[in-house]
Amino acid sequence: MTVHVAAMDIRERLARNLRLLRQEKGWSQEAFADEAGLHRTYISDLERGARNPTITVVDKLAIALGVTPGRLLD
Amino acid sequence: MTVHVAAMDIRERLARNLRLLRQEKGWSQEAFADEAGLHRTYISDLERGARNPTITVVDKLAIALGVTPGRLLD
């Protein structure tokens, strides 16, 4: 079994991409939470890499930001 | 709040992409499970769209297949 350590953990990549895309839209975390149908504190946790969300949550985030899930995770 | 219904649910997209990429490698579900460090029945459930995995699981699947997470979810 080959073991890779991703250069940046996927949670950190999601955190960085969420923050960048949200700020590009000029949204507060609260506005983004409303748009995505999630709680503001959950958005804050995601942007600190402190959560391990499921793919259906990632899909909600991507739809709210108008990007593909890959744009958030790659 | 804008509500989108993704053309194909993200779990179905993952299921279709996993099956295609695994078969391209000529792997059985068991061989893929070993490569990804997951259980065979879990791989079977994923390929039926019956699971809602977290992003760290998606990362394991992507690393095992040598693709980006976006290739599995977009």
mmCIF file of C-alpha atoms in Angstrom:
data_model
loop_
_atom_site.group_PDB
_atom_site.id
_atom_site.type_symbol
_atom_site.label_atom_id
_atom_site.label_comp_id
_atom_site.label_asym_id
_atom_site.label_seq_id
_atom_site.Cartn_x
_atom_site.Cartn_y
_atom_site.Cartn_z
ATOM 1 C CA MET A 1 0.000 0.000 0.000
ATOM 2 C CA THR A 2 1.566 3.312 -1.069
ATOM 3 C CA VAL A 3 1.326 6.083 1.529
ATOM 4 C CA HIS A 4 1.391 9.694 0.356
ATOM 5 C CA VAL A 5 1.351 12.718 2.625
ATOM 6 C CA ALA A 6 -0.438 15.392 0.588
ATOM 7 C CA ALA A 7 1.733 18.511 0.480
ATOM 8 C CA MET A 8 -1.103 20.406 2.188
ATOM 9 C CA ASP A 9 -3.774 18.440 4.056
ATOM 10 C CA ILE A 10 -7.123 18.512 2.197
ATOM 11 C CA ARG A 11 -8.766 20.319 5.127
ATOM 12 C CA GLU A 12 -6.156 23.092 4.854
ATOM 13 C CA ARG A 13 -6.692 23.326 1.088
ATOM 14 C CA LEU A 14 -10.466 23.648 1.649
ATOM 15 C CA ALA A 15 -9.925 26.284 4.364
ATOM 16 C CA ARG A 16 -7.621 28.384 2.135
ATOM 17 C CA ASN A 17 -9.889 28.098 -0.934
ATOM 18 C CA LEU A 18 -13.087 28.918 1.016
ATOM 19 C CA ARG A 19 -11.560 32.040 2.546
ATOM 20 C CA LEU A 20 -10.163 33.273 -0.795
ATOM 21 C CA LEU A 21 -13.401 32.690 -2.734
ATOM 22 C CA ARG A 22 -15.606 34.157 0.016
ATOM 23 C CA GLN A 23 -13.448 37.295 0.211
ATOM 24 C CA GLU A 24 -13.452 37.594 -3.603
ATOM 25 C CA LYS A 25 -17.250 37.789 -3.316
ATOM 26 C CA GLY A 26 -16.962 40.364 -0.544
ATOM 27 C CA TRP A 27 -19.062 38.167 1.742
ATOM 28 C CA SER A 28 -18.805 38.060 5.528
ATOM 29 C CA GLN A 29 -18.750 34.557 7.048
ATOM 30 C CA GLU A 30 -22.355 35.217 8.134
ATOM 31 C CA ALA A 31 -23.492 36.138 4.599
ATOM 32 C CA PHE A 32 -21.720 33.060 3.202
ATOM 33 C CA ALA A 33 -23.364 30.861 5.884
ATOM 34 C CA ASP A 34 -26.804 32.173 4.900
ATOM 35 C CA GLU A 35 -26.071 31.624 1.183
ATOM 36 C CA ALA A 36 -24.914 28.047 1.822
ATOM 37 C CA GLY A 37 -27.602 27.181 4.383
ATOM 38 C CA LEU A 38 -25.009 26.474 7.061
ATOM 39 C CA HIS A 39 -24.219 27.964 10.496
ATOM 40 C CA ARG A 40 -21.742 30.868 10.768
ATOM 41 C CA THR A 41 -19.606 29.114 13.391
ATOM 42 C CA TYR A 42 -19.376 26.078 11.092
ATOM 43 C CA ILE A 43 -18.062 28.323 8.289
ATOM 44 C CA SER A 44 -15.519 29.780 10.737
ATOM 45 C CA ASP A 45 -14.384 26.271 11.729
ATOM 46 C CA LEU A 46 -14.115 25.218 8.050
ATOM 47 C CA GLU A 47 -11.952 28.264 7.288
ATOM 48 C CA ARG A 48 -9.594 27.261 10.133
ATOM 49 C CA GLY A 49 -9.297 23.702 8.773
ATOM 50 C CA ALA A 50 -10.917 22.470 11.954
ATOM 51 C CA ARG A 51 -13.649 20.400 10.298
ATOM 52 C CA ASN A 52 -13.784 17.290 8.123
ATOM 53 C CA PRO A 53 -16.980 17.901 6.111
ATOM 54 C CA THR A 54 -18.817 15.361 3.998
ATOM 55 C CA ILE A 55 -19.105 15.694 0.225
ATOM 56 C CA THR A 56 -22.745 16.884 0.412
ATOM 57 C CA VAL A 57 -21.584 19.826 2.578
ATOM 58 C CA VAL A 58 -18.773 20.520 0.092
ATOM 59 C CA ASP A 59 -21.402 20.529 -2.663
ATOM 60 C CA LYS A 60 -23.495 23.129 -0.755
ATOM 61 C CA LEU A 61 -20.387 25.319 -0.332
ATOM 62 C CA ALA A 62 -19.440 24.962 -4.026
ATOM 63 C CA ILE A 63 -22.986 25.753 -5.253
ATOM 64 C CA ALA A 64 -23.164 28.832 -2.987
ATOM 65 C CA LEU A 65 -19.816 30.090 -4.353
ATOM 66 C CA GLY A 66 -20.653 29.135 -7.943
ATOM 67 C CA VAL A 67 -17.612 26.883 -8.342
ATOM 68 C CA THR A 68 -16.997 23.132 -8.714
ATOM 69 C CA PRO A 69 -16.159 20.969 -5.679
ATOM 70 C CA GLY A 70 -12.711 20.448 -7.237
ATOM 71 C CA ARG A 71 -12.041 24.188 -7.041
ATOM 72 C CA LEU A 72 -12.473 23.892 -3.255
ATOM 73 C CA LEU A 73 -10.481 20.683 -2.720
ATOM 74 C CA ASP A 74 -7.672 20.523 -5.275
ATOM 75 C CA MET B 1 -30.821 31.974 -0.543
ATOM 76 C CA THR B 2 -30.408 30.394 -4.016
ATOM 77 C CA VAL B 3 -31.222 26.679 -4.149
ATOM 78 C CA HIS B 4 -29.669 24.564 -6.872
ATOM 79 C CA VAL B 5 -30.345 20.887 -7.476
ATOM 80 C CA ALA B 6 -27.077 19.581 -8.935
ATOM 81 C CA ALA B 7 -27.842 17.773 -12.218
ATOM 82 C CA MET B 8 -26.399 14.600 -10.666
ATOM 83 C CA ASP B 9 -26.088 14.334 -6.892
ATOM 84 C CA ILE B 10 -22.429 14.556 -5.761
ATOM 85 C CA ARG B 11 -22.635 11.027 -4.314
ATOM 86 C CA GLU B 12 -23.703 9.706 -7.727
ATOM 87 C CA ARG B 13 -20.874 11.594 -9.433
ATOM 88 C CA LEU B 14 -18.371 10.084 -6.964
ATOM 89 C CA ALA B 15 -19.843 6.598 -7.484
ATOM 90 C CA ARG B 16 -19.608 6.846 -11.290
ATOM 91 C CA ASN B 17 -16.069 8.313 -11.236
ATOM 92 C CA LEU B 18 -14.748 5.759 -8.721
ATOM 93 C CA ARG B 19 -16.071 2.816 -10.754
ATOM 94 C CA LEU B 20 -14.674 4.184 -14.041
ATOM 95 C CA LEU B 21 -11.228 4.974 -12.646
ATOM 96 C CA ARG B 22 -10.964 1.676 -10.727
ATOM 97 C CA GLN B 23 -11.912 -0.314 -13.829
ATOM 98 C CA GLU B 24 -9.413 1.696 -15.938
ATOM 99 C CA LYS B 25 -6.748 0.432 -13.499
ATOM 100 C CA GLY B 26 -8.092 -3.110 -13.801
ATOM 101 C CA TRP B 27 -8.525 -3.287 -10.023
ATOM 102 C CA SER B 28 -11.147 -5.342 -8.202
ATOM 103 C CA GLN B 29 -13.015 -3.533 -5.400
ATOM 104 C CA GLU B 30 -10.891 -5.563 -2.977
ATOM 105 C CA ALA B 31 -7.590 -4.481 -4.580
ATOM 106 C CA PHE B 32 -8.761 -0.859 -4.604
ATOM 107 C CA ALA B 33 -9.805 -1.130 -0.918
ATOM 108 C CA ASP B 34 -6.324 -2.405 -0.016
ATOM 109 C CA GLU B 35 -4.638 0.369 -2.018
ATOM 110 C CA ALA B 36 -6.770 3.050 -0.331
ATOM 111 C CA GLY B 37 -6.641 1.546 3.168
ATOM 112 C CA LEU B 38 -10.420 1.152 3.305
ATOM 113 C CA HIS B 39 -12.785 -1.813 3.670
ATOM 114 C CA ARG B 40 -14.063 -3.595 0.548
ATOM 115 C CA THR B 41 -17.732 -3.265 1.544
ATOM 116 C CA TYR B 42 -17.191 0.477 2.015
ATOM 117 C CA ILE B 43 -15.835 0.720 -1.562
ATOM 118 C CA SER B 44 -18.888 -1.218 -2.767
ATOM 119 C CA ASP B 45 -21.214 1.185 -0.925
ATOM 120 C CA LEU B 46 -19.344 4.221 -2.348
ATOM 121 C CA GLU B 47 -19.716 2.851 -5.892
ATOM 122 C CA ARG B 48 -23.482 2.523 -5.335
ATOM 123 C CA GLY B 49 -23.719 6.151 -4.126
ATOM 124 C CA ALA B 50 -24.841 4.848 -0.769
ATOM 125 C CA ARG B 51 -22.305 6.735 1.334
ATOM 126 C CA ASN B 52 -21.599 10.382 2.165
ATOM 127 C CA PRO B 53 -17.823 10.303 2.796
ATOM 128 C CA THR B 54 -15.755 13.052 4.371
ATOM 129 C CA ILE B 55 -13.077 14.927 2.456
ATOM 130 C CA THR B 56 -10.237 13.010 4.149
ATOM 131 C CA VAL B 57 -11.730 9.754 2.785
ATOM 132 C CA VAL B 58 -12.051 11.366 -0.660
ATOM 133 C CA ASP B 59 -8.372 12.332 -0.397
ATOM 134 C CA LYS B 60 -7.398 8.697 0.354
ATOM 135 C CA LEU B 61 -9.407 7.527 -2.682
ATOM 136 C CA ALA B 62 -7.863 10.200 -4.925
ATOM 137 C CA ILE B 63 -4.290 9.445 -3.780
ATOM 138 C CA ALA B 64 -4.824 5.698 -4.329
ATOM 139 C CA LEU B 65 -6.112 6.354 -7.873
ATOM 140 C CA GLY B 66 -3.467 9.001 -8.611
ATOM 141 C CA VAL B 67 -6.008 11.717 -9.395
ATOM 142 C CA THR B 68 -7.154 14.975 -7.785
ATOM 143 C CA PRO B 69 -10.217 15.069 -5.492
ATOM 144 C CA GLY B 70 -11.899 17.231 -8.157
ATOM 145 C CA ARG B 71 -11.581 14.384 -10.673
ATOM 146 C CA LEU B 72 -13.732 12.290 -8.315
ATOM 147 C CA LEU B 73 -16.334 14.933 -7.406
ATOM 148 C CA ASP B 74 -16.818 17.271 -10.385
#
